[in-house]
């Protein structure tokens, strides 16, 4: 039976090339040890010599080596090593034998290494070459930034990746028919068993042929949905000579999903709107090496905002991320590529600052696209959260690089300041008519790997793509910032379902969805701030998220909560200045200013009316009509004190912040196990005497850890804070910061200390001494 081992600890790491390190006997004892997931870029300072598009952090070349021991019985076994993701251009050796490489930094890939391994010591070597950081429009990370797994099995086994379970029918009596397909190698028969969440068998099939499909009927099936993300377990057993030779288990959900051209989206036969966000894959100071706990905290907050869907912009995500979406109940638009044959502009001196560079996946697409797409879909197709495959993002972006004589001059959704010459048709650039042929090939590959889900590409220029035939190759149409074409294209192409695959936070974009039954939903750009896509030095991040880079809620988060939730709430925010110059992006939670200064007070709520109070006196009640869409605004002269908003069933306060009086450390975990993997996220609050953020007097806070563990990083979400991520200090931003701590393996107490140069200090136990407990 297959056994799986995580190879995430004790990797030797060398930054820079290391000729000869592929040799098994190479002396790497002087190399430092690192633990996966590992992103080397965040260990270096920010520098404007690196690309603004990828956050001013470096790439380079590096080599990893992992020594591991196998038992005598390893001979004649099948052994497979799987890499969750290596950015990028990885080359892999085992015991001096070259296995091959993988160009795409987001692909999960495997090698069969059984013929090369031996009892005793073995050495796995990985060379990573990411010399050009202007190869992406967002932060990529560098290194083995996802986990590595070793799988050992008998010669008789299930073919890796072959098991696929899908819901075929939901029946009127409450049962559900699911289909299981599988292949085996050197096996005689197969048993299939479905277990409920408690581990009890509910149905199965015994003695099935060694390869094929089987339909199983689950009685009283519990359906998976965002509200009830119920997961079953499929247990598969393969037999040889009457004995179990291999077993595989996987989680799955019973659910059906379909798009309707006139009525939008249906899940389990129920019509619903997709209330989605796009997310990139980094977590600020952690780079691309993001632990599961970090995404769990972020997704929990997005769920509270009313979000029910995620777009993995614009690349295959970490499988752990999809596990969370299955567990927590998010519908996923799973995306493969940001570019195909044509390299897009990569901004390296600031956004839209010419000339761009043009490195990226386009150089590898002709050789790797089929393997990358097929492997991606086979990897993710058993996740109930995944409802559609996206084979591309803004591939049809005007003049970047594809052009058409149908439009002499055109601007894309992100082209502010674009030179006039770059807006014009240029017949020396590739013709957009090519995209229909490429898309048809990708859609074919996707349907072969998974015939149960629709395939799309997020279109930035649909008014062109419907004329070139590109759009017609797709099963459903996702429009990026093209709400104005919803009605026209629905009337002209009534057979196609349409939704917003990327949209701004402006509530009018949601109104375009809510008012049209035929629009399936939208995906906001973005759910969380991210590294890269910077406007220019010294900014290191994009601030497009509803959550900041620490995962703290912004005012725009509450604007969306007002549109997407029903439980009564109210949240106050303020902007300084004239009303016509302010908006939800200028709102903050800092009520401070000069006496008499004009302030805009925003009240975000899903209630029909709200009343505002300043220092106990009412400033009036406002009715929130559909036109204001969850945000009532008062203009007031600043007066220090307490703002309070009240609605039926909820209230909120904002106080003028006072000077910093204490540090508060608020960990999400206080009994961190000593497993070497678990992570605690400690919210840091620089508080005034009322316990509120001392948001006008930020201070640099230093951190030390006592006990066996590691401070992974400190983040504050401030766009232009260029403190190196390797530092164990950082200023608060508006009174807040966040510290990530990973547990070690040695038992005993674990404690985080925080202090400032002006004498404030605090400590928190992340694990108590077991003897004392």
XYZ file of C-alpha atoms in Angstrom:
773
model
C 0.000 0.000 0.000
C 1.161 3.502 -0.780
C 2.930 5.461 1.933
C 3.483 9.209 1.709
C 6.268 11.177 3.362
C 6.607 14.944 3.555
C 10.086 16.103 2.572
C 9.682 19.657 3.824
C 12.335 19.816 6.525
C 16.137 19.878 6.477
C 16.840 21.141 2.966
C 20.333 22.482 2.350
C 20.163 25.784 0.476
C 22.689 27.759 -1.529
C 21.866 31.121 -3.111
C 23.779 31.312 -6.371
C 24.714 28.607 -8.815
C 26.647 25.603 -7.537
C 28.300 23.725 -10.422
C 28.694 20.096 -9.516
C 25.947 20.084 -6.879
C 24.006 17.555 -8.962
C 26.658 15.013 -7.902
C 25.354 12.901 -5.038
C 28.649 13.156 -3.134
C 28.872 16.953 -3.312
C 29.866 18.462 0.041
C 26.955 20.697 1.086
C 27.573 20.641 4.851
C 28.316 24.371 4.936
C 24.978 25.246 3.340
C 22.319 26.518 5.763
C 19.233 24.456 6.468
C 15.820 25.747 5.378
C 12.322 24.417 5.680
C 9.764 24.249 2.890
C 7.782 26.069 1.764
C 10.651 28.468 1.081
C 10.759 31.730 -0.865
C 14.280 33.121 -0.899
C 13.319 36.541 -2.280
C 11.864 37.852 0.995
C 15.213 37.336 2.721
C 16.688 40.201 0.663
C 16.196 43.978 0.827
C 13.873 45.804 -1.522
C 15.743 47.489 -4.370
C 14.596 49.523 -7.335
C 17.057 47.616 -9.518
C 14.497 44.815 -9.388
C 11.127 44.881 -11.132
C 8.284 47.033 -9.807
C 5.859 44.492 -11.231
C 7.139 41.826 -8.856
C 7.552 44.060 -5.813
C 11.208 45.165 -6.070
C 12.465 41.841 -4.696
C 15.178 39.735 -6.343
C 15.212 36.504 -8.260
C 18.452 34.744 -9.107
C 19.619 31.153 -9.209
C 19.770 28.822 -6.230
C 20.284 25.148 -5.448
C 18.505 22.972 -2.868
C 19.663 19.550 -1.668
C 17.725 17.103 0.513
C 19.378 14.068 2.101
C 16.948 11.315 3.125
C 17.158 7.661 4.097
C 15.155 4.750 2.721
C 14.881 1.233 4.215
C 16.171 -2.022 2.736
C 12.726 -2.906 1.470
C 12.757 -0.042 -1.038
C 14.041 -2.281 -3.817
C 11.387 -3.160 -6.416
C 9.053 -0.461 -5.032
C 7.579 2.357 -7.053
C 8.836 5.673 -5.700
C 7.552 9.049 -6.837
C 8.600 12.549 -5.783
C 6.074 15.366 -6.220
C 6.786 19.097 -6.117
C 3.835 21.340 -5.308
C 5.450 24.333 -7.023
C 8.934 25.612 -7.838
C 9.415 29.122 -9.224
C 10.788 28.667 -11.781
C 12.683 26.685 -14.430
C 13.426 23.857 -12.033
C 15.907 21.076 -12.762
C 15.859 17.945 -10.608
C 18.405 15.178 -9.904
C 18.244 12.116 -7.676
C 21.513 10.425 -6.702
C 23.353 12.161 -9.580
C 20.699 11.065 -12.115
C 18.995 13.875 -14.033
C 15.218 13.481 -13.943
C 14.166 16.512 -15.976
C 12.801 19.970 -15.375
C 9.718 22.116 -15.309
C 9.572 25.643 -16.656
C 6.230 26.881 -15.314
C 6.634 28.010 -11.739
C 3.037 27.257 -10.746
C 2.777 23.643 -11.932
C 2.698 20.667 -9.617
C 4.919 17.963 -11.130
C 6.255 14.508 -10.309
C 9.048 12.134 -11.237
C 9.204 8.351 -10.895
C 12.516 7.702 -9.127
C 12.241 4.049 -8.107
C 15.042 2.870 -10.392
C 17.456 5.450 -8.978
C 16.923 5.304 -5.211
C 18.682 2.872 -2.903
C 18.506 1.630 0.691
C 20.261 4.060 2.985
C 21.148 7.621 2.029
C 19.685 9.331 -1.034
C 20.164 12.896 -2.252
C 17.594 14.967 -4.100
C 18.975 18.096 -5.820
C 16.936 20.947 -7.264
C 18.361 23.867 -9.220
C 16.049 26.874 -9.578
C 16.732 29.549 -12.186
C 14.709 32.759 -11.845
C 17.169 35.312 -13.139
C 14.682 37.749 -14.677
C 12.125 39.128 -12.215
C 10.343 41.170 -14.901
C 8.683 37.931 -16.001
C 5.335 38.590 -14.329
C 2.856 41.369 -13.666
C 2.649 40.456 -9.951
C 4.901 38.931 -7.295
C 5.889 35.349 -8.046
C 8.337 34.346 -5.348
C 11.513 32.331 -5.960
C 12.392 28.811 -4.915
C 10.608 25.668 -3.744
C 7.708 27.644 -2.333
C 5.300 24.724 -1.937
C 5.704 21.319 -0.310
C 7.475 18.191 -1.581
C 6.074 14.681 -1.104
C 7.637 11.236 -1.514
C 5.213 8.399 -2.325
C 6.276 4.755 -2.011
C 4.011 2.000 -3.368
C 4.025 -1.549 -4.692
C 4.255 -2.264 -8.393
C 0.515 -2.956 -8.243
C -1.124 0.398 -7.680
C -3.659 2.965 -8.791
C -2.249 5.002 -11.650
C -1.326 8.373 -10.110
C -3.976 11.022 -10.765
C -6.386 8.592 -12.417
C -9.152 8.564 -9.760
C -11.894 11.039 -10.616
C -15.213 11.352 -8.824
C -18.055 13.540 -10.079
C -21.728 14.015 -9.260
C -23.885 12.814 -12.131
C -27.414 13.316 -10.793
C -29.294 14.606 -7.764
C -32.398 12.466 -7.452
C -35.858 13.497 -6.176
C -35.682 11.061 -3.239
C -32.626 12.891 -1.881
C -30.060 10.392 -3.108
C -27.221 11.232 -5.458
C -25.498 9.277 -8.207
C -21.746 9.789 -8.344
C -19.412 8.387 -10.971
C -15.927 7.142 -10.138
C -13.367 6.567 -12.866
C -9.945 5.055 -12.201
C -7.021 3.109 -13.672
C -4.678 0.622 -12.060
C -1.343 -0.991 -12.859
C -0.839 -4.739 -12.403
C -4.050 -5.149 -10.359
C -6.951 -7.599 -10.655
C -9.949 -5.902 -9.091
C -11.026 -2.828 -7.140
C -13.350 -2.066 -4.222
C -14.881 1.381 -3.839
C -16.414 2.683 -0.597
C -17.998 6.042 0.226
C -17.703 7.154 3.866
C -19.615 9.975 5.514
C -17.949 12.725 7.553
C -18.024 10.510 10.649
C -16.234 7.685 8.807
C -19.244 5.395 8.423
C -19.737 3.580 5.083
C -22.792 4.767 3.137
C -22.411 2.924 -0.187
C -19.868 1.145 -2.329
C -19.008 -1.335 -5.053
C -17.061 -4.575 -4.587
C -14.987 -6.551 -7.049
C -14.998 -4.045 -9.856
C -12.734 -4.461 -12.866
C -9.185 -3.162 -12.575
C -9.900 -0.065 -14.636
C -13.002 1.785 -15.768
C -15.938 3.598 -14.208
C -18.503 2.810 -11.565
C -21.679 4.585 -10.552
C -22.422 4.720 -6.844
C -25.747 5.752 -5.320
C -25.429 7.735 -2.073
C -28.701 7.598 -0.091
C -29.925 10.778 1.616
C -26.917 12.587 0.174
C -25.765 15.728 1.930
C -25.054 18.330 -0.691
C -21.921 20.446 -0.723
C -22.475 24.215 -0.915
C -20.975 27.429 0.488
C -23.482 27.248 3.344
C -22.986 23.523 4.015
C -19.585 22.372 2.732
C -20.130 18.704 3.573
C -17.359 16.345 2.462
C -17.513 12.609 1.872
C -14.488 10.311 1.636
C -13.953 7.939 -1.271
C -11.829 4.949 -0.278
C -10.410 2.897 -3.136
C -8.706 -0.490 -2.673
C -6.872 -2.349 -5.467
C -6.185 -6.101 -5.216
C -3.437 -8.399 -6.465
C -3.432 -12.145 -5.747
C -6.432 -11.711 -3.489
C -4.741 -9.183 -1.214
C -4.937 -5.411 -1.015
C -1.991 -4.023 -2.954
C -2.830 -0.320 -2.854
C -5.330 2.065 -1.306
C -6.178 5.654 -2.112
C -8.548 8.017 -0.311
C -9.832 11.399 -1.353
C -12.397 13.896 -0.148
C -15.226 14.938 -2.442
C -18.512 16.769 -2.317
C -21.903 15.961 -3.774
C -22.942 18.922 -5.855
C -24.042 19.976 -9.311
C -23.186 23.299 -10.915
C -24.330 24.835 -14.178
C -24.489 28.164 -15.965
C -27.677 29.248 -17.703
C -27.610 31.976 -20.408
C -30.839 33.521 -19.114
C -30.798 32.807 -15.382
C -27.123 32.921 -14.405
C -25.696 30.246 -12.126
C -27.239 27.240 -10.381
C -25.716 25.170 -7.590
C -27.577 21.981 -6.694
C -30.524 23.296 -8.715
C -30.698 26.553 -6.753
C -30.170 29.858 -8.482
C -27.542 32.063 -6.838
C -25.149 34.886 -7.577
C -21.393 34.424 -7.504
C -20.086 36.960 -4.993
C -16.431 36.505 -5.722
C -12.998 38.019 -5.284
C -9.743 37.522 -7.166
C -6.667 36.674 -5.117
C -2.968 36.449 -5.871
C -0.902 33.874 -4.019
C 1.475 35.846 -1.757
C 1.209 36.974 1.853
C 3.482 39.996 2.095
C 6.487 39.271 4.292
C 6.018 35.525 3.728
C 6.322 35.940 -0.007
C 4.850 33.014 -1.934
C 5.551 30.488 0.859
C 2.150 30.826 2.510
C 1.103 28.409 5.300
C -2.422 27.023 5.354
C -3.257 28.939 8.542
C -2.690 32.257 6.786
C -5.162 31.506 4.028
C -7.648 30.134 6.562
C -7.657 33.454 8.442
C -8.062 35.440 5.231
C -10.826 33.219 3.859
C -12.726 33.381 7.138
C -12.799 37.172 6.851
C -13.826 37.082 3.199
C -16.652 34.702 4.103
C -17.852 37.176 6.739
C -17.856 39.881 4.040
C -20.398 37.812 2.099
C -17.938 36.357 -0.387
C -18.815 32.895 -1.704
C -16.391 32.552 -4.625
C -12.667 32.878 -5.353
C -10.747 33.347 -8.583
C -7.157 32.059 -8.440
C -5.610 34.967 -10.316
C -3.845 34.163 -12.582
C -2.230 30.782 -12.025
C -2.776 27.359 -10.468
C -2.999 27.757 -6.681
C -1.434 25.760 -3.907
C -3.512 22.558 -3.494
C -3.745 23.418 0.213
C -5.662 26.548 -0.762
C -8.253 24.465 -2.613
C -8.516 22.115 0.381
C -9.557 25.147 2.425
C -12.087 26.221 -0.189
C -13.593 22.721 -0.023
C -13.692 22.788 3.776
C -14.934 26.368 4.206
C -17.339 26.525 1.277
C -16.040 28.698 -1.562
C -16.791 28.276 -5.253
C -13.601 28.510 -7.300
C -12.741 29.793 -10.752
C -9.488 27.865 -11.159
C -7.118 29.682 -13.531
C -4.170 28.309 -15.486
C -2.383 31.082 -17.425
C -1.922 34.819 -17.738
C -0.339 34.646 -21.177
C -0.072 32.237 -24.084
C 2.223 32.679 -27.079
C 2.348 36.454 -26.890
C 4.395 37.967 -24.075
C 2.587 40.768 -22.249
C 4.147 44.015 -21.120
C 5.964 43.588 -17.807
C 6.348 46.894 -15.979
C 9.680 47.085 -14.181
C 10.127 50.840 -13.557
C 6.583 51.538 -12.352
C 3.158 50.842 -13.758
C 2.753 51.889 -17.412
C 6.260 53.366 -17.447
C 7.719 52.636 -20.863
C 9.568 50.740 -22.135
C 8.330 47.460 -20.623
C 10.185 44.175 -20.575
C 8.608 41.114 -22.159
C 9.865 38.034 -20.344
C 7.459 35.399 -19.071
C 5.621 32.139 -19.723
C 5.108 32.952 -23.407
C 8.599 31.589 -24.098
C 7.600 28.220 -22.590
C 3.959 28.038 -23.676
C 4.542 26.380 -27.091
C 6.431 23.502 -25.447
C 4.643 23.112 -22.131
C 1.041 24.333 -22.388
C -0.581 20.940 -22.915
C 1.316 19.257 -20.097
C 0.814 22.200 -17.735
C -2.910 22.511 -18.449
C -3.649 18.802 -18.314
C -1.674 18.258 -15.095
C -3.371 21.278 -13.491
C -6.873 20.009 -14.240
C -6.142 16.403 -13.261
C -4.695 17.669 -9.986
C -7.686 19.858 -9.097
C -10.716 18.120 -10.637
C -11.770 16.266 -7.465
C -12.258 19.495 -5.524
C -15.984 20.254 -5.176
C -15.134 23.923 -4.782
C -13.877 24.131 -8.385
C -16.781 24.970 -10.693
C -14.966 26.129 -13.839
C -11.592 26.198 -15.536
C -10.059 29.421 -16.816
C -7.427 28.851 -19.490
C -6.347 32.476 -19.616
C -6.575 35.994 -18.287
C -6.870 39.024 -20.577
C -5.153 37.195 -23.414
C -7.091 39.529 -25.707
C -5.847 42.684 -23.940
C -5.672 45.357 -26.671
C -2.243 45.828 -28.248
C -0.544 43.703 -25.581
C 0.579 42.206 -27.868
C -2.360 41.197 -30.088
C -3.833 43.756 -32.484
C -6.655 43.924 -34.991
C -7.516 46.121 -37.974
C -11.097 46.153 -36.664
C -10.065 48.842 -34.145
C -7.637 51.566 -35.164
C -7.190 52.895 -31.624
C -8.185 51.326 -28.326
C -7.495 51.580 -24.595
C -7.593 48.677 -22.162
C -8.942 48.778 -18.604
C -5.508 49.533 -17.135
C -3.991 51.878 -19.715
C -3.905 55.277 -18.016
C -1.024 57.272 -19.445
C -0.424 54.859 -22.315
C 1.407 56.631 -25.167
C -0.702 57.347 -28.239
C 1.478 55.174 -30.464
C 0.849 52.181 -28.180
C -2.905 52.574 -28.572
C -2.874 52.335 -32.366
C -3.179 49.356 -34.685
C 0.249 48.098 -35.746
C 0.252 45.378 -38.390
C 3.734 44.308 -37.312
C 2.309 42.919 -34.061
C 0.598 39.494 -33.845
C -2.978 39.387 -35.097
C -5.752 38.768 -32.574
C -7.351 36.286 -34.956
C -4.745 33.756 -33.794
C -6.365 33.547 -30.354
C -9.405 31.579 -31.538
C -7.191 28.731 -32.741
C -5.128 28.664 -29.544
C -8.238 28.841 -27.370
C -9.910 25.976 -29.203
C -6.874 23.802 -28.521
C -6.829 24.678 -24.810
C -10.556 24.081 -24.450
C -10.135 20.662 -26.097
C -7.369 19.723 -23.653
C -9.463 20.885 -20.690
C -12.541 18.942 -21.823
C -10.448 15.792 -22.283
C -9.102 16.082 -18.743
C -12.505 16.979 -17.268
C -15.700 16.855 -19.360
C -17.857 17.920 -16.402
C -16.923 21.594 -15.999
C -17.159 24.599 -18.330
C -14.056 26.301 -19.706
C -13.566 30.037 -20.089
C -10.948 32.717 -20.541
C -11.356 36.052 -18.755
C -11.892 38.520 -21.608
C -10.683 42.107 -21.434
C -11.742 43.003 -24.989
C -14.957 41.058 -25.600
C -16.182 43.565 -28.165
C -13.314 42.277 -30.312
C -13.222 38.632 -29.199
C -16.842 38.005 -30.234
C -15.834 39.125 -33.742
C -12.628 37.101 -34.074
C -14.242 33.831 -32.936
C -12.139 33.650 -29.756
C -15.146 34.036 -27.470
C -17.158 31.434 -29.386
C -14.611 28.716 -28.513
C -15.421 29.159 -24.797
C -18.225 27.509 -22.818
C -19.011 30.571 -20.698
C -17.879 34.172 -21.014
C -16.098 36.049 -18.260
C -15.803 39.830 -18.773
C -13.150 41.964 -17.088
C -14.493 45.482 -16.404
C -16.874 45.317 -19.375
C -20.241 45.725 -17.672
C -21.379 48.023 -20.456
C -21.554 45.075 -22.862
C -23.724 42.823 -20.687
C -27.040 43.748 -22.308
C -25.748 44.034 -25.870
C -23.950 40.702 -25.850
C -26.722 38.855 -24.048
C -29.109 39.948 -26.780
C -26.671 39.178 -29.612
C -25.419 35.828 -28.244
C -28.348 34.388 -26.267
C -26.764 30.932 -26.101
C -23.842 32.105 -23.935
C -23.779 32.579 -20.160
C -21.943 35.724 -19.004
C -20.478 36.854 -15.689
C -17.964 39.407 -14.415
C -14.619 37.631 -14.132
C -12.852 40.760 -12.837
C -14.558 43.876 -11.554
C -13.862 47.027 -9.604
C -15.158 47.663 -6.085
C -17.483 50.417 -7.312
C -20.970 49.357 -6.192
C -22.371 50.194 -9.633
C -20.488 47.179 -10.994
C -22.427 45.013 -8.531
C -25.678 46.723 -9.461
C -25.033 45.661 -13.060
C -25.032 42.076 -11.755
C -27.857 42.326 -9.238
C -30.230 43.957 -11.736
C -29.676 41.329 -14.443
C -30.781 37.757 -13.773
C -28.709 36.532 -16.713
C -25.405 37.737 -15.191
C -24.094 34.942 -12.981
C -22.007 37.110 -10.636
C -18.729 38.984 -10.321
C -15.177 38.681 -8.990
C -13.741 41.803 -7.335
C -10.218 42.961 -7.992
C -9.055 42.037 -5.379
C -9.868 40.254 -2.147
C -6.481 40.926 -0.535
C -3.664 43.399 -1.211
C -0.650 41.787 -2.840
C 3.029 42.311 -3.551
C 3.928 43.751 -6.928
C 2.018 45.590 -9.651
C 3.421 48.698 -7.974
C 2.801 52.201 -9.254
C 6.480 52.937 -8.748
C 9.205 53.259 -6.150
C 8.932 53.270 -3.170
C 5.596 51.417 -3.262
C 6.025 47.658 -2.957
C 2.399 46.493 -3.111
C -0.915 46.924 -4.856
C -3.613 48.234 -2.543
C -6.592 46.929 -4.527
C -7.839 44.534 -1.851
C -10.772 44.514 0.527
C -8.266 43.217 3.085
C -4.827 44.763 3.484
C -1.617 42.759 3.347
C -1.984 41.886 7.051
C -5.486 40.593 6.458
C -7.079 43.546 8.267
C -10.364 44.872 6.942
C -10.398 48.147 4.984
C -13.395 50.481 4.678
C -14.071 49.065 1.204
C -14.502 45.658 2.883
C -17.495 47.018 4.752
C -18.923 48.605 1.614
C -19.022 45.115 0.137
C -20.402 43.609 3.330
C -23.266 46.073 3.056
C -24.060 44.761 -0.428
C -23.517 41.065 0.176
C -24.807 40.312 3.702
C -28.081 40.630 5.630
C -27.222 40.416 9.346
C -27.439 44.032 10.583
C -24.118 45.798 11.002
C -22.673 49.296 10.810
C -19.107 50.516 10.407
C -17.733 54.053 10.575
C -14.857 55.462 8.529
C -13.677 58.975 7.741
C -11.931 60.962 5.010
C -10.263 64.335 5.376
C -11.093 67.009 2.807
C -13.833 68.089 0.439
C -16.524 65.550 -0.357
C -15.940 65.613 -4.115
C -12.309 64.656 -3.490
C -13.009 61.763 -1.147
C -14.470 58.292 -1.502
C -14.335 54.807 -0.131
C -10.651 54.440 -1.146
C -9.685 57.522 0.866
C -11.665 56.430 3.922
C -9.749 55.266 6.992
C -10.620 54.276 10.551
C -8.648 57.237 11.938
C -10.818 60.054 13.303
C -8.223 62.782 13.694
C -7.655 66.251 12.281
C -7.426 69.959 12.975
C -10.303 71.722 14.772
C -12.878 72.800 12.206
C -11.265 70.822 9.362
C -13.792 69.388 6.888
C -14.337 65.652 7.374
C -16.436 63.163 5.452
C -17.917 60.541 7.748
C -18.973 57.337 5.999
C -21.418 54.949 7.544
C -21.301 51.531 5.879
C -24.358 49.435 6.642
C -26.905 47.054 5.172
C -29.627 48.707 7.248
C -32.228 50.971 5.597
C -31.311 53.976 7.781
C -28.479 55.152 10.028
C -28.073 57.905 12.620
C -24.763 59.605 13.403
C -23.761 61.034 16.794
C -20.775 63.196 17.726
C -19.938 63.425 21.402
C -23.453 62.340 22.286
C -25.447 64.736 20.087
C -27.256 63.561 16.989
C -26.067 64.825 13.604
C -29.163 63.445 11.929
C -30.522 60.275 10.436
C -30.062 59.292 6.792
C -32.061 56.923 4.659
C -29.921 54.602 2.562
C -31.634 54.469 -0.794
C -30.644 51.866 -3.416
C -28.650 54.588 -5.164
C -26.171 55.078 -2.289
C -25.647 51.295 -2.056
C -24.673 50.745 1.555
C -22.830 54.006 2.294
C -24.291 57.105 3.912
C -22.044 60.192 4.154
C -22.089 63.196 6.472
C -19.866 66.266 6.074
C -18.817 67.698 9.436
C -16.187 70.028 10.892
C -13.705 68.031 12.896
C -14.251 68.014 16.629
C -12.222 65.629 18.801
C -14.151 62.992 20.676
C -16.378 60.068 19.830
C -18.320 59.382 16.641
C -21.097 56.841 16.997
C -23.356 55.375 14.341
C -26.521 53.495 15.176
C -28.786 51.317 13.052
C -31.531 48.944 14.029
C -29.661 46.056 15.666
C -26.088 47.388 15.560
C -23.813 50.327 16.386
C -20.178 51.355 15.955
C -17.817 53.943 17.442
C -14.721 55.826 16.300
C -12.677 57.755 18.860
C -10.051 60.356 18.284
C -6.884 58.364 18.984
C -4.671 59.261 21.888
C -0.942 58.678 22.416
C 0.394 55.125 22.551
C 0.182 53.643 26.047
C 0.674 49.913 25.542
C 1.318 47.071 23.100
C -1.318 44.347 22.803
C -0.377 40.981 21.298
C -3.366 38.926 20.123
C -2.402 35.461 18.818
C -4.829 33.220 16.961
C -3.188 30.164 18.583
C -1.913 29.948 22.147
C -1.153 26.216 22.270
C 1.098 25.922 19.236
C 2.143 22.271 18.816
C 5.870 21.548 18.534
C 5.489 19.906 15.119
C 7.843 22.193 13.190
C 5.024 23.283 10.856
C 2.172 24.995 12.700
C 1.983 28.770 12.481
C 0.554 31.361 14.850
C -0.534 34.764 13.558
C -0.171 37.428 16.233
C -2.119 40.626 15.693
C -0.203 43.583 17.087
C -2.066 46.604 18.419
C -0.324 49.781 19.521
C -3.099 51.009 21.804
C -4.058 54.271 23.470
C -5.504 54.491 26.960
C -8.937 53.376 25.668
C -7.516 50.261 24.037
C -8.099 51.659 20.538
C -5.350 51.858 17.891
C -2.982 54.755 18.543
C -3.264 55.406 14.844
C -1.579 58.810 14.730
C 1.655 57.935 16.533
C 2.998 54.751 14.951
C 6.131 53.303 16.485
C 8.799 50.846 15.483
C 8.320 47.614 17.423
C 11.038 44.983 17.913
C 10.267 41.283 18.356
C 12.095 38.391 20.003
C 11.086 34.767 20.396
C 11.954 32.689 23.437
C 11.832 28.932 22.924
C 12.128 26.686 19.880
C 10.439 28.411 16.973
C 10.966 30.985 14.266
C 9.626 34.443 13.490
C 8.730 34.046 9.820
C 8.099 37.739 9.279
C 6.506 40.999 10.368
C 4.005 42.852 8.165
C 2.146 46.154 8.469
C 0.489 46.522 5.056
C 1.900 49.993 4.417
C 2.561 50.452 0.721
C 5.856 52.297 0.979
C 7.409 50.661 4.033
C 10.655 49.233 2.649
C 11.981 47.790 5.901
C 13.612 44.502 4.829
C 11.422 41.506 5.455
C 14.373 39.784 7.097
C 14.260 42.365 9.909
C 12.607 41.443 13.198
C 11.249 44.934 13.649
C 8.783 47.099 11.768
C 6.730 50.196 12.457
C 3.040 49.836 13.047
C 0.718 51.315 10.425
C -2.266 53.146 11.867
C -1.540 51.348 15.104
C -1.382 47.805 13.747
C 1.005 45.099 12.540
C 1.077 41.312 12.242
C 3.726 38.773 13.272
C 3.985 35.207 11.935
C 5.627 32.583 14.178
C 6.286 28.980 13.193
C 6.732 26.317 15.856
C 9.905 24.309 16.240
C 10.133 20.664 17.238
C 11.576 20.920 20.756
C 9.001 20.710 23.583
C 8.774 23.512 26.087
C 7.388 27.013 26.412
C 7.272 29.395 23.467
C 6.903 33.114 24.090
C 6.914 36.238 21.892
C 8.284 39.513 23.256
C 7.570 42.929 21.726
C 9.084 46.258 22.752
C 9.734 49.812 21.557
C 12.668 52.126 22.161
C 10.413 54.380 24.226
C 9.796 51.736 26.877
C 6.545 50.016 25.837
C 6.646 46.226 25.966
C 4.435 43.154 25.945
C 4.719 39.394 25.822
C 2.427 36.509 24.947
C 2.676 32.754 25.465
C 2.250 30.749 22.271
C 2.788 27.521 24.191
C 2.989 26.966 27.920
C 5.567 24.756 29.602
C 3.994 21.288 29.679
C 5.446 20.593 33.126
C 3.957 23.779 34.539
C 0.616 23.097 32.822
